[in-house]
């Protein structure tokens, strides 16, 4: 086609479509490979995963420079209700003030930039789903279950090869490499209830249905074997929300997932009681085992909670600075309080941190409303809402909102859910969205967050590369060295 013959408005529309497809494929690729692939970008596994996440977020932010994309994102921003929009502005703005007033402003700036990029990514996913529609939903659903399937496949292939070779079963290497840096259970919390989505978005035959159920059951078996108690608490919250607010079909939804949980438990029981002893395997890591774990982890969380409360009382207004809990707390090795609400209050202060907590509550309320709005329990809305409730509940016991995989999954699920209700256009904001001021603001915020992230991440990477591997402690927060700010 001769592009000189195409109206300028149509060319802009085509460019937008191409960018949205690129963003969709980029996000899908991350969802497929992030559970199992750790590129050799940095020396430490946690930093590898973080830099992989930042590559996705920065690339998505740069898309705002394409003509028309800023307008599309502004429209999606204005489609959000007034209260959560105000909370977002207060949270990010207050976080920037907290970072500037903190002892390590570069650490705070990096944390606030990450939050900004995550919010932009969620809005971008909303625009992608709104623009592309069913194909976008199908792509994301396939990406999530493909990532889970690769994780399950990696587990069984690795352990079968060890069994054949007569080698002892090893939990932490090479399988579940990211479990040791606190990824696995947080990844599970946002994934377990969403993997069945392809059943509702495609016409799936018997073989395909069996494969999907098999992946889901095996994912639950891994939760039984190496998961945490916090995930079960999150599951209880999600099931309760569906049972109380769901319409027709809620009992079927609960029975389906309960069946998969039971089958997964049976797989875990057979494997741990029959295969592992035969293979002379090492026992389940005590820190991961569902049974036999003592109360030390609970006692440590109480100590961390008290430490967070003390920090709030010391600096209630602006907090100690985003990302800086571990630099102001030494009762345990933790670099974050393992409770997202306490982390926000202690690091951001009661104003900005309270806005962040309010935003999370708005997300939960939105998810519940999507469940409640579907009298016949529309499966896609429930499949997206339930894991949001499950993951955010789990964050109160693990602090999963600082973990790369959890952050991306939450943004994808939230943006997806927002995009599904985008059919109702906000007509009166069209002119405002196209104004130069709105587009310039959106583009400037995206570029600033991307530039700050790239500069500070590069600086950290250069400094940390010269540090000895054995240097302790290394409890992660934003980076592998979560209690280190000399970069």
XYZ file of C-alpha atoms in Angstrom, residues 52-218:
167
model
C 15.028 -9.171 33.190
C 11.942 -7.487 34.646
C 13.405 -3.989 34.242
C 14.181 -4.711 30.587
C 10.499 -5.441 30.014
C 9.282 -2.379 31.926
C 11.720 0.085 30.357
C 10.925 -1.171 26.848
C 7.209 -0.800 27.540
C 7.790 2.743 28.832
C 9.717 3.736 25.714
C 6.677 2.801 23.637
C 5.029 5.996 24.877
C 7.244 7.900 22.440
C 5.366 6.342 19.494
C 2.711 8.775 18.176
C -0.711 8.004 19.542
C 0.411 5.649 22.321
C 0.498 8.389 24.941
C -3.033 9.372 23.945
C -4.232 5.784 24.259
C -2.644 5.444 27.707
C -4.100 8.749 28.883
C -7.537 7.518 27.858
C -7.039 4.331 29.840
C -5.759 6.380 32.788
C -8.835 8.591 32.707
C -11.089 5.542 32.564
C -9.896 4.647 36.069
C -12.124 5.911 38.880
C -11.232 9.203 40.557
C -10.337 7.728 43.967
C -7.681 5.247 42.798
C -6.242 7.859 40.428
C -5.850 10.274 43.320
C -4.282 7.561 45.483
C -1.795 6.734 42.726
C -0.724 10.369 42.421
C -0.406 10.708 46.199
C 1.509 7.436 46.472
C 4.025 8.209 43.727
C 4.381 11.899 44.618
C 4.712 11.177 48.328
C 7.190 8.411 47.561
C 9.340 10.847 45.591
C 9.353 13.270 48.550
C 10.208 10.421 50.905
C 13.080 9.339 48.666
C 14.457 12.882 48.458
C 14.413 13.244 52.253
C 15.877 9.795 52.972
C 19.435 8.774 53.828
C 19.803 6.974 50.490
C 17.911 9.038 47.888
C 19.303 6.971 44.992
C 17.792 3.801 46.475
C 14.485 5.598 47.004
C 14.515 7.050 43.495
C 15.033 3.595 42.013
C 12.125 2.173 44.016
C 9.765 5.000 43.038
C 10.805 4.676 39.397
C 10.024 0.958 39.538
C 6.573 1.651 40.986
C 5.938 4.208 38.234
C 7.014 1.782 35.518
C 4.798 -0.937 36.990
C 1.773 1.373 37.015
C 2.473 2.374 33.407
C 2.808 -1.289 32.474
C -0.565 -2.110 34.052
C -2.164 0.759 32.104
C -0.420 -0.478 28.952
C -1.817 -3.988 29.471
C -5.255 -2.440 29.925
C -4.863 -0.615 26.613
C -3.593 -3.769 24.888
C -6.578 -5.862 26.021
C -8.994 -3.027 25.246
C -7.566 -2.527 21.751
C -6.837 -6.100 20.625
C -9.625 -7.830 22.528
C -10.070 -11.608 22.525
C -6.766 -12.323 20.771
C -4.892 -10.476 23.509
C -6.695 -12.445 26.210
C -5.972 -15.729 24.470
C -2.301 -14.836 24.068
C -1.889 -13.923 27.743
C -3.748 -17.039 28.897
C -1.543 -19.288 26.762
C 1.581 -17.481 27.987
C 0.715 -17.991 31.658
C -0.095 -21.684 31.359
C 2.945 -22.203 29.105
C 5.200 -20.714 31.776
C 3.595 -22.927 34.413
C 3.888 -25.927 32.086
C 7.586 -25.288 31.490
C 8.126 -25.052 35.241
C 6.380 -28.384 35.826
C 8.217 -29.988 32.891
C 11.562 -28.758 34.180
C 10.841 -30.297 37.557
C 9.935 -33.752 36.282
C 12.631 -33.968 33.600
C 15.320 -32.862 36.034
C 14.338 -35.302 38.746
C 13.744 -38.221 36.342
C 17.220 -37.728 34.877
C 18.700 -37.698 38.363
C 16.823 -40.905 39.161
C 18.029 -42.613 35.978
C 21.614 -41.543 36.616
C 21.457 -42.718 40.225
C 22.071 -39.230 41.517
C 20.372 -37.972 44.690
C 17.254 -35.878 44.333
C 18.103 -32.208 44.923
C 15.423 -29.635 45.639
C 17.220 -26.383 45.141
C 19.552 -26.966 42.191
C 19.071 -27.137 39.287
C 15.297 -27.173 39.861
C 13.545 -24.219 41.546
C 16.606 -22.045 41.328
C 14.570 -18.955 42.075
C 12.852 -20.562 45.085
C 15.923 -19.801 47.143
C 15.536 -16.119 46.407
C 11.929 -16.119 47.484
C 10.213 -16.270 44.102
C 8.420 -19.565 44.012
C 5.525 -19.203 46.448
C 4.867 -15.617 45.383
C 4.743 -16.752 41.750
C 2.347 -19.529 42.781
C 0.055 -17.116 44.621
C -0.806 -15.228 41.412
C -0.710 -18.221 39.053
C -2.478 -21.219 40.602
C -6.028 -19.948 40.026
C -5.491 -18.490 36.563
C -3.975 -21.439 34.660
C -7.405 -22.820 33.718
C -8.261 -19.741 31.638
C -7.566 -21.384 28.251
C -10.535 -23.669 28.934
C -12.858 -20.655 28.729
C -11.132 -18.730 25.925
C -10.687 -21.578 23.445
C -12.649 -24.526 22.181
C -10.542 -27.147 23.923
C -10.850 -30.851 23.105
C -10.466 -33.738 25.507
C -6.703 -34.004 25.046
C -6.165 -30.279 25.514
C -8.415 -30.219 28.563
C -6.515 -33.131 30.101
C -3.191 -31.376 29.474
C -4.403 -28.168 31.135
C -5.703 -30.070 34.163
C -2.434 -32.000 34.340
C -0.373 -28.802 34.424
C -2.652 -27.281 37.065
C -2.557 -30.386 39.270
C 1.225 -30.599 39.062
